[in-house]
């Protein structure tokens, strides 16, 4: 019922030359039509990525909540759509931390993304200190409550659980912890959006997903895909994750 979604977030990496990697990713996407393959390059590459490949879904890494105005350096949903994006990540922990984005701001961004007709990937996740203190579940529950728009629909919303301590570190939570967290997120989505919508929303795992651990992570009941950073930069690293997702059906 929920199509698996494997999204690559290139973060502040990549160049026009890096777009050559899309060829291998697109071939894997074509080979495995049951998997939605997304690449979110830096905004400067969205249009070129769109022109290079029509078989990979191109997304943005952030979107401003306003339609236009005095927001130097920011991009609106309409601008991202014009460039070729059909979805946008919002509330990535690197923006929550680096740009001090709050749940309210993330929610406003998600609303703007959805209103423009794109899909929002809303990111949530706890710090290592919060997990060590036993607060991972309430922290993430509060982020879901505060960041997900109340009227989100399953075709416009994806949630990504990314424990901050797993991002770029090579560390991943235990399968039991991922299972517990994703189930909790779906329960919270059900309370907010209703059971039917919540059952259809895709919840991605992110944080050091790679060819070696993807199959185990993607096999978790409420893990509907991955948000992949470092391992999405090359086809050699990303394609095995797409294949692992496809193998799980
Ligand atoms: O957006 C992607 C996540 O932050 C995961 O990054 P990573 O796969 O490099 O740990």
PDB file of C-alpha atoms and ligand atoms in Angstrom:
ATOM      1  CA  UNK A   1       0.000   0.000   0.000  1.00  0.00           C
ATOM      2  CA  UNK A   2       2.848   2.422   0.779  1.00  0.00           C
ATOM      3  CA  UNK A   3       5.326   2.710  -2.102  1.00  0.00           C
ATOM      4  CA  UNK A   4       8.894   2.546  -0.918  1.00  0.00           C
ATOM      5  CA  UNK A   5      10.711   5.854  -1.275  1.00  0.00           C
ATOM      6  CA  UNK A   6      14.490   6.086  -1.377  1.00  0.00           C
ATOM      7  CA  UNK A   7      15.574   9.723  -1.242  1.00  0.00           C
ATOM      8  CA  UNK A   8      19.111  10.977  -1.635  1.00  0.00           C
ATOM      9  CA  UNK A   9      19.987  14.259   0.048  1.00  0.00           C
ATOM     10  CA  UNK A  10      23.173  15.605  -1.462  1.00  0.00           C
ATOM     11  CA  UNK A  11      23.330  18.411   1.106  1.00  0.00           C
ATOM     12  CA  UNK A  12      26.004  21.000   0.147  1.00  0.00           C
ATOM     13  CA  UNK A  13      27.778  18.597  -2.165  1.00  0.00           C
ATOM     14  CA  UNK A  14      27.822  18.146  -5.888  1.00  0.00           C
ATOM     15  CA  UNK A  15      28.470  20.015  -9.078  1.00  0.00           C
ATOM     16  CA  UNK A  16      27.339  19.782 -12.665  1.00  0.00           C
ATOM     17  CA  UNK A  17      29.891  17.016 -13.086  1.00  0.00           C
ATOM     18  CA  UNK A  18      28.218  15.088 -10.263  1.00  0.00           C
ATOM     19  CA  UNK A  19      24.994  14.950 -12.266  1.00  0.00           C
ATOM     20  CA  UNK A  20      26.605  12.142 -14.254  1.00  0.00           C
ATOM     21  CA  UNK A  21      25.838   9.973 -11.208  1.00  0.00           C
ATOM     22  CA  UNK A  22      22.135  10.347 -11.975  1.00  0.00           C
ATOM     23  CA  UNK A  23      22.436   8.047 -14.975  1.00  0.00           C
ATOM     24  CA  UNK A  24      23.104   4.974 -12.862  1.00  0.00           C
ATOM     25  CA  UNK A  25      20.481   5.990 -10.332  1.00  0.00           C
ATOM     26  CA  UNK A  26      17.918   6.478 -13.093  1.00  0.00           C
ATOM     27  CA  UNK A  27      18.726   3.075 -14.542  1.00  0.00           C
ATOM     28  CA  UNK A  28      18.072   1.499 -11.148  1.00  0.00           C
ATOM     29  CA  UNK A  29      14.837   3.458 -10.820  1.00  0.00           C
ATOM     30  CA  UNK A  30      13.699   2.199 -14.217  1.00  0.00           C
ATOM     31  CA  UNK A  31      14.688  -1.348 -13.297  1.00  0.00           C
ATOM     32  CA  UNK A  32      12.681  -1.163 -10.082  1.00  0.00           C
ATOM     33  CA  UNK A  33       9.445   0.711 -10.818  1.00  0.00           C
ATOM     34  CA  UNK A  34       8.022  -0.219  -7.422  1.00  0.00           C
ATOM     35  CA  UNK A  35      10.490   2.111  -5.712  1.00  0.00           C
ATOM     36  CA  UNK A  36      10.245   5.899  -5.853  1.00  0.00           C
ATOM     37  CA  UNK A  37      13.776   7.214  -6.321  1.00  0.00           C
ATOM     38  CA  UNK A  38      14.377  10.821  -5.295  1.00  0.00           C
ATOM     39  CA  UNK A  39      17.500  12.962  -5.459  1.00  0.00           C
ATOM     40  CA  UNK A  40      17.659  16.324  -3.690  1.00  0.00           C
ATOM     41  CA  UNK A  41      20.703  18.128  -5.084  1.00  0.00           C
ATOM     42  CA  UNK A  42      21.777  21.619  -4.063  1.00  0.00           C
ATOM     43  CA  UNK A  43      19.260  24.168  -5.362  1.00  0.00           C
ATOM     44  CA  UNK A  44      21.731  25.365  -7.991  1.00  0.00           C
ATOM     45  CA  UNK A  45      21.546  21.940  -9.635  1.00  0.00           C
ATOM     46  CA  UNK A  46      17.788  21.291  -9.519  1.00  0.00           C
ATOM     47  CA  UNK A  47      17.078  22.546 -13.034  1.00  0.00           C
ATOM     48  CA  UNK A  48      20.060  20.774 -14.552  1.00  0.00           C
ATOM     49  CA  UNK A  49      19.171  17.577 -12.709  1.00  0.00           C
ATOM     50  CA  UNK A  50      15.609  17.835 -13.970  1.00  0.00           C
ATOM     51  CA  UNK A  51      16.852  18.282 -17.523  1.00  0.00           C
ATOM     52  CA  UNK A  52      19.330  15.432 -17.186  1.00  0.00           C
ATOM     53  CA  UNK A  53      16.866  12.818 -15.958  1.00  0.00           C
ATOM     54  CA  UNK A  54      13.127  12.471 -16.138  1.00  0.00           C
ATOM     55  CA  UNK A  55      13.061   9.118 -14.372  1.00  0.00           C
ATOM     56  CA  UNK A  56      14.440  10.293 -11.031  1.00  0.00           C
ATOM     57  CA  UNK A  57      12.210  12.483  -8.870  1.00  0.00           C
ATOM     58  CA  UNK A  58      14.041  15.728  -8.156  1.00  0.00           C
ATOM     59  CA  UNK A  59      13.554  17.425  -4.823  1.00  0.00           C
ATOM     60  CA  UNK A  60      14.786  20.458  -2.905  1.00  0.00           C
ATOM     61  CA  UNK A  61      16.545  20.502   0.457  1.00  0.00           C
ATOM     62  CA  UNK A  62      14.597  23.418   1.916  1.00  0.00           C
ATOM     63  CA  UNK A  63      11.772  25.795   1.041  1.00  0.00           C
ATOM     64  CA  UNK A  64      10.829  29.174   2.487  1.00  0.00           C
ATOM     65  CA  UNK A  65       7.361  29.493   3.970  1.00  0.00           C
ATOM     66  CA  UNK A  66       6.554  32.733   2.151  1.00  0.00           C
ATOM     67  CA  UNK A  67       5.551  33.010  -1.493  1.00  0.00           C
ATOM     68  CA  UNK A  68       7.857  35.973  -2.156  1.00  0.00           C
ATOM     69  CA  UNK A  69       9.433  38.915  -0.393  1.00  0.00           C
ATOM     70  CA  UNK A  70      12.523  40.278   1.321  1.00  0.00           C
ATOM     71  CA  UNK A  71      14.172  36.966   2.232  1.00  0.00           C
ATOM     72  CA  UNK A  72      17.697  37.178   0.878  1.00  0.00           C
ATOM     73  CA  UNK A  73      19.106  33.852  -0.153  1.00  0.00           C
ATOM     74  CA  UNK A  74      15.835  31.954   0.256  1.00  0.00           C
ATOM     75  CA  UNK A  75      13.708  30.132  -2.318  1.00  0.00           C
ATOM     76  CA  UNK A  76       9.924  29.809  -2.477  1.00  0.00           C
ATOM     77  CA  UNK A  77       7.934  26.725  -3.375  1.00  0.00           C
ATOM     78  CA  UNK A  78       6.957  28.261  -6.713  1.00  0.00           C
ATOM     79  CA  UNK A  79      10.608  28.897  -7.530  1.00  0.00           C
ATOM     80  CA  UNK A  80      11.541  25.330  -6.685  1.00  0.00           C
ATOM     81  CA  UNK A  81       8.691  23.987  -8.804  1.00  0.00           C
ATOM     82  CA  UNK A  82       9.729  26.184 -11.712  1.00  0.00           C
ATOM     83  CA  UNK A  83      13.256  24.815 -11.388  1.00  0.00           C
ATOM     84  CA  UNK A  84      11.942  21.254 -11.521  1.00  0.00           C
ATOM     85  CA  UNK A  85      11.433  20.073  -7.953  1.00  0.00           C
ATOM     86  CA  UNK A  86       8.324  18.117  -7.028  1.00  0.00           C
ATOM     87  CA  UNK A  87       9.100  17.711  -3.349  1.00  0.00           C
ATOM     88  CA  UNK A  88      11.126  19.416  -0.660  1.00  0.00           C
ATOM     89  CA  UNK A  89      12.795  18.368   2.528  1.00  0.00           C
ATOM     90  CA  UNK A  90      11.842  20.658   5.424  1.00  0.00           C
ATOM     91  CA  UNK A  91      13.159  20.752   8.957  1.00  0.00           C
ATOM     92  CA  UNK A  92      16.308  18.750   8.369  1.00  0.00           C
ATOM     93  CA  UNK A  93      18.250  18.626  11.622  1.00  0.00           C
ATOM     94  CA  UNK A  94      21.132  20.459   9.976  1.00  0.00           C
ATOM     95  CA  UNK A  95      18.764  23.401   9.452  1.00  0.00           C
ATOM     96  CA  UNK A  96      17.037  23.016  12.813  1.00  0.00           C
ATOM     97  CA  UNK A  97      20.499  23.215  14.387  1.00  0.00           C
ATOM     98  CA  UNK A  98      22.429  25.491  12.025  1.00  0.00           C
ATOM     99  CA  UNK A  99      19.615  27.888  11.175  1.00  0.00           C
ATOM    100  CA  UNK A 100      17.750  27.490  14.470  1.00  0.00           C
ATOM    101  CA  UNK A 101      14.533  26.462  12.750  1.00  0.00           C
ATOM    102  CA  UNK A 102      11.680  25.791  15.152  1.00  0.00           C
ATOM    103  CA  UNK A 103       8.832  23.319  14.825  1.00  0.00           C
ATOM    104  CA  UNK A 104       6.526  26.225  13.975  1.00  0.00           C
ATOM    105  CA  UNK A 105       8.815  27.349  11.148  1.00  0.00           C
ATOM    106  CA  UNK A 106       9.159  23.816   9.841  1.00  0.00           C
ATOM    107  CA  UNK A 107       5.394  23.441   9.886  1.00  0.00           C
ATOM    108  CA  UNK A 108       4.962  26.724   7.996  1.00  0.00           C
ATOM    109  CA  UNK A 109       7.435  25.522   5.395  1.00  0.00           C
ATOM    110  CA  UNK A 110       5.600  22.206   5.062  1.00  0.00           C
ATOM    111  CA  UNK A 111       2.319  24.067   4.594  1.00  0.00           C
ATOM    112  CA  UNK A 112       3.883  26.189   1.828  1.00  0.00           C
ATOM    113  CA  UNK A 113       5.327  23.127   0.101  1.00  0.00           C
ATOM    114  CA  UNK A 114       2.007  21.280   0.188  1.00  0.00           C
ATOM    115  CA  UNK A 115      -0.060  24.288  -0.842  1.00  0.00           C
ATOM    116  CA  UNK A 116       2.128  24.658  -3.921  1.00  0.00           C
ATOM    117  CA  UNK A 117       1.426  21.063  -4.908  1.00  0.00           C
ATOM    118  CA  UNK A 118       4.706  19.531  -3.824  1.00  0.00           C
ATOM    119  CA  UNK A 119       5.358  16.812  -1.271  1.00  0.00           C
ATOM    120  CA  UNK A 120       7.057  17.763   2.003  1.00  0.00           C
ATOM    121  CA  UNK A 121       9.554  15.449   3.686  1.00  0.00           C
ATOM    122  CA  UNK A 122       9.307  16.617   7.293  1.00  0.00           C
ATOM    123  CA  UNK A 123      12.368  15.600   9.307  1.00  0.00           C
ATOM    124  CA  UNK A 124      12.359  14.760  12.996  1.00  0.00           C
ATOM    125  CA  UNK A 125      14.925  13.190  15.301  1.00  0.00           C
ATOM    126  CA  UNK A 126      16.555  13.345  18.704  1.00  0.00           C
ATOM    127  CA  UNK A 127      20.080  14.258  19.755  1.00  0.00           C
ATOM    128  CA  UNK A 128      22.347  11.748  21.419  1.00  0.00           C
ATOM    129  CA  UNK A 129      21.973  13.529  24.750  1.00  0.00           C
ATOM    130  CA  UNK A 130      18.193  13.330  24.472  1.00  0.00           C
ATOM    131  CA  UNK A 131      18.360   9.601  23.721  1.00  0.00           C
ATOM    132  CA  UNK A 132      20.803   8.984  26.552  1.00  0.00           C
ATOM    133  CA  UNK A 133      18.432  10.805  28.890  1.00  0.00           C
ATOM    134  CA  UNK A 134      15.574   8.555  27.805  1.00  0.00           C
ATOM    135  CA  UNK A 135      13.783  11.395  26.065  1.00  0.00           C
ATOM    136  CA  UNK A 136      13.967  10.272  22.433  1.00  0.00           C
ATOM    137  CA  UNK A 137      10.303   9.312  22.168  1.00  0.00           C
ATOM    138  CA  UNK A 138       8.780  12.446  23.733  1.00  0.00           C
ATOM    139  CA  UNK A 139      11.192  14.690  21.797  1.00  0.00           C
ATOM    140  CA  UNK A 140      10.238  13.156  18.473  1.00  0.00           C
ATOM    141  CA  UNK A 141       6.554  13.035  19.412  1.00  0.00           C
ATOM    142  CA  UNK A 142       6.662  16.773  20.116  1.00  0.00           C
ATOM    143  CA  UNK A 143       8.403  17.421  16.788  1.00  0.00           C
ATOM    144  CA  UNK A 144       5.711  15.470  14.941  1.00  0.00           C
ATOM    145  CA  UNK A 145       2.991  17.367  16.796  1.00  0.00           C
ATOM    146  CA  UNK A 146       4.599  20.728  16.116  1.00  0.00           C
ATOM    147  CA  UNK A 147       6.005  20.253  12.619  1.00  0.00           C
ATOM    148  CA  UNK A 148       3.384  18.271  10.716  1.00  0.00           C
ATOM    149  CA  UNK A 149       0.492  20.363   9.371  1.00  0.00           C
ATOM    150  CA  UNK A 150      -2.894  19.322  10.755  1.00  0.00           C
ATOM    151  CA  UNK A 151      -4.444  18.961   7.312  1.00  0.00           C
ATOM    152  CA  UNK A 152      -1.599  17.074   5.666  1.00  0.00           C
ATOM    153  CA  UNK A 153      -2.602  14.386   3.216  1.00  0.00           C
ATOM    154  CA  UNK A 154      -0.687  11.190   2.549  1.00  0.00           C
ATOM    155  CA  UNK A 155       0.179  12.145  -1.018  1.00  0.00           C
ATOM    156  CA  UNK A 156       1.763  15.412   0.129  1.00  0.00           C
ATOM    157  CA  UNK A 157       3.470  14.308   3.363  1.00  0.00           C
ATOM    158  CA  UNK A 158       6.455  12.105   4.100  1.00  0.00           C
ATOM    159  CA  UNK A 159       8.056  11.989   7.549  1.00  0.00           C
ATOM    160  CA  UNK A 160      11.753  11.205   7.966  1.00  0.00           C
ATOM    161  CA  UNK A 161      13.075   9.992  11.305  1.00  0.00           C
ATOM    162  CA  UNK A 162      16.742  10.886  11.564  1.00  0.00           C
ATOM    163  CA  UNK A 163      18.442  10.525  14.929  1.00  0.00           C
ATOM    164  CA  UNK A 164      21.038  13.300  14.884  1.00  0.00           C
ATOM    165  CA  UNK A 165      23.739  11.083  16.338  1.00  0.00           C
ATOM    166  CA  UNK A 166      23.374   8.671  13.407  1.00  0.00           C
ATOM    167  CA  UNK A 167      23.778  11.296  10.678  1.00  0.00           C
ATOM    168  CA  UNK A 168      27.125  10.985   8.952  1.00  0.00           C
ATOM    169  CA  UNK A 169      28.589   8.985  11.816  1.00  0.00           C
ATOM    170  CA  UNK A 170      28.343   5.407  10.600  1.00  0.00           C
ATOM    171  CA  UNK A 171      26.257   4.616  13.678  1.00  0.00           C
ATOM    172  CA  UNK A 172      22.660   3.442  13.447  1.00  0.00           C
ATOM    173  CA  UNK A 173      20.047   2.728  16.111  1.00  0.00           C
ATOM    174  CA  UNK A 174      19.150  -0.853  16.920  1.00  0.00           C
ATOM    175  CA  UNK A 175      16.401  -2.398  14.847  1.00  0.00           C
ATOM    176  CA  UNK A 176      14.318  -2.540  18.024  1.00  0.00           C
ATOM    177  CA  UNK A 177      14.746   1.207  18.548  1.00  0.00           C
ATOM    178  CA  UNK A 178      13.873   1.990  14.927  1.00  0.00           C
ATOM    179  CA  UNK A 179      10.832  -0.248  15.154  1.00  0.00           C
ATOM    180  CA  UNK A 180       9.634   1.423  18.338  1.00  0.00           C
ATOM    181  CA  UNK A 181      10.228   4.953  17.053  1.00  0.00           C
ATOM    182  CA  UNK A 182       8.559   4.486  13.684  1.00  0.00           C
ATOM    183  CA  UNK A 183       5.543   2.828  15.294  1.00  0.00           C
ATOM    184  CA  UNK A 184       5.264   5.748  17.710  1.00  0.00           C
ATOM    185  CA  UNK A 185       5.480   8.253  14.855  1.00  0.00           C
ATOM    186  CA  UNK A 186       2.650   6.507  13.023  1.00  0.00           C
ATOM    187  CA  UNK A 187       0.559   6.484  16.175  1.00  0.00           C
ATOM    188  CA  UNK A 188       1.125  10.224  16.557  1.00  0.00           C
ATOM    189  CA  UNK A 189       0.287  10.820  12.913  1.00  0.00           C
ATOM    190  CA  UNK A 190      -2.912   8.848  13.444  1.00  0.00           C
ATOM    191  CA  UNK A 191      -3.898  11.080  16.343  1.00  0.00           C
ATOM    192  CA  UNK A 192      -3.218  14.175  14.243  1.00  0.00           C
ATOM    193  CA  UNK A 193      -4.370  13.164  10.771  1.00  0.00           C
ATOM    194  CA  UNK A 194      -6.691  10.216  11.355  1.00  0.00           C
ATOM    195  CA  UNK A 195      -5.965   6.519  11.067  1.00  0.00           C
ATOM    196  CA  UNK A 196      -6.560   6.243   7.330  1.00  0.00           C
ATOM    197  CA  UNK A 197      -4.188   9.052   6.399  1.00  0.00           C
ATOM    198  CA  UNK A 198      -1.576   7.963   8.912  1.00  0.00           C
ATOM    199  CA  UNK A 199      -1.620   4.437   7.526  1.00  0.00           C
ATOM    200  CA  UNK A 200      -0.765   5.812   4.078  1.00  0.00           C
ATOM    201  CA  UNK A 201       1.971   8.295   5.064  1.00  0.00           C
ATOM    202  CA  UNK A 202       5.474   7.099   4.317  1.00  0.00           C
ATOM    203  CA  UNK A 203       7.953   7.229   7.183  1.00  0.00           C
ATOM    204  CA  UNK A 204      11.597   7.150   6.140  1.00  0.00           C
ATOM    205  CA  UNK A 205      14.614   6.244   8.222  1.00  0.00           C
ATOM    206  CA  UNK A 206      17.710   8.437   7.824  1.00  0.00           C
ATOM    207  CA  UNK A 207      21.143   8.320   9.398  1.00  0.00           C
ATOM    208  CA  UNK A 208      24.106   6.407   7.967  1.00  0.00           C
ATOM    209  CA  UNK A 209      21.939   4.197   5.768  1.00  0.00           C
ATOM    210  CA  UNK A 210      24.161   2.346   3.327  1.00  0.00           C
ATOM    211  CA  UNK A 211      24.389  -0.770   1.202  1.00  0.00           C
ATOM    212  CA  UNK A 212      25.304  -2.861   4.220  1.00  0.00           C
ATOM    213  CA  UNK A 213      22.477  -1.917   6.562  1.00  0.00           C
ATOM    214  CA  UNK A 214      19.664  -0.866   4.207  1.00  0.00           C
ATOM    215  CA  UNK A 215      17.976  -4.249   3.929  1.00  0.00           C
ATOM    216  CA  UNK A 216      17.647  -4.669   7.687  1.00  0.00           C
ATOM    217  CA  UNK A 217      16.416  -1.107   8.233  1.00  0.00           C
ATOM    218  CA  UNK A 218      13.970  -1.196   5.323  1.00  0.00           C
ATOM    219  CA  UNK A 219      12.532  -4.504   6.538  1.00  0.00           C
ATOM    220  CA  UNK A 220      11.124  -2.826   9.659  1.00  0.00           C
ATOM    221  CA  UNK A 221       7.333  -2.708   9.459  1.00  0.00           C
ATOM    222  CA  UNK A 222       6.906   1.053   9.639  1.00  0.00           C
ATOM    223  CA  UNK A 223      10.041   1.952   7.677  1.00  0.00           C
ATOM    224  CA  UNK A 224       8.828   2.890   4.212  1.00  0.00           C
ATOM    225  CA  UNK A 225      12.124   4.030   2.761  1.00  0.00           C
ATOM    226  CA  UNK A 226      15.245   5.957   3.504  1.00  0.00           C
ATOM    227  CA  UNK A 227      16.605   9.482   3.499  1.00  0.00           C
ATOM    228  CA  UNK A 228      20.200   8.929   2.526  1.00  0.00           C
ATOM    229  CA  UNK A 229      23.011  11.456   2.770  1.00  0.00           C
ATOM    230  CA  UNK A 230      26.575  10.354   2.137  1.00  0.00           C
ATOM    231  CA  UNK A 231      25.625   7.130   0.378  1.00  0.00           C
ATOM    232  CA  UNK A 232      23.498   9.007  -2.156  1.00  0.00           C
ATOM    233  CA  UNK A 233      26.360  10.947  -3.713  1.00  0.00           C
ATOM    234  CA  UNK A 234      27.417   8.243  -6.132  1.00  0.00           C
ATOM    235  CA  UNK A 235      25.477   5.667  -8.088  1.00  0.00           C
ATOM    236  CA  UNK A 236      27.797   2.967  -6.795  1.00  0.00           C
ATOM    237  CA  UNK A 237      26.742   3.691  -3.218  1.00  0.00           C
ATOM    238  CA  UNK A 238      23.086   4.609  -3.845  1.00  0.00           C
ATOM    239  CA  UNK A 239      21.979   1.922  -6.285  1.00  0.00           C
ATOM    240  CA  UNK A 240      22.473  -0.986  -3.826  1.00  0.00           C
ATOM    241  CA  UNK A 241      20.085   0.775  -1.439  1.00  0.00           C
ATOM    242  CA  UNK A 242      17.495   1.081  -4.215  1.00  0.00           C
ATOM    243  CA  UNK A 243      17.997  -2.605  -4.979  1.00  0.00           C
ATOM    244  CA  UNK A 244      17.645  -3.549  -1.307  1.00  0.00           C
ATOM    245  CA  UNK A 245      14.342  -1.687  -1.207  1.00  0.00           C
ATOM    246  CA  UNK A 246      13.123  -3.375  -4.372  1.00  0.00           C
ATOM    247  CA  UNK A 247      14.077  -6.820  -3.077  1.00  0.00           C
ATOM    248  CA  UNK A 248      11.793  -6.325  -0.086  1.00  0.00           C
ATOM    249  CA  UNK A 249       8.862  -5.762  -2.434  1.00  0.00           C
TER     250      UNK A 249
HETATM  251  O1  LIG B   1      19.429  13.675   4.878  1.00  0.00           O
HETATM  252  C1  LIG B   1      20.122  12.699   5.105  1.00  0.00           C
HETATM  253  C2  LIG B   1      20.541  12.367   6.432  1.00  0.00           C
HETATM  254  O2  LIG B   1      20.940  13.478   7.158  1.00  0.00           O
HETATM  255  C3  LIG B   1      21.440  11.191   6.542  1.00  0.00           C
HETATM  256  O3  LIG B   1      22.756  11.517   6.182  1.00  0.00           O
HETATM  257  P1  LIG B   1      23.850  10.339   6.174  1.00  0.00           P
HETATM  258  O4  LIG B   1      23.253   9.233   5.330  1.00  0.00           O
HETATM  259  O5  LIG B   1      25.048  10.951   5.542  1.00  0.00           O
HETATM  260  O6  LIG B   1      24.032   9.912   7.574  1.00  0.00           O
END
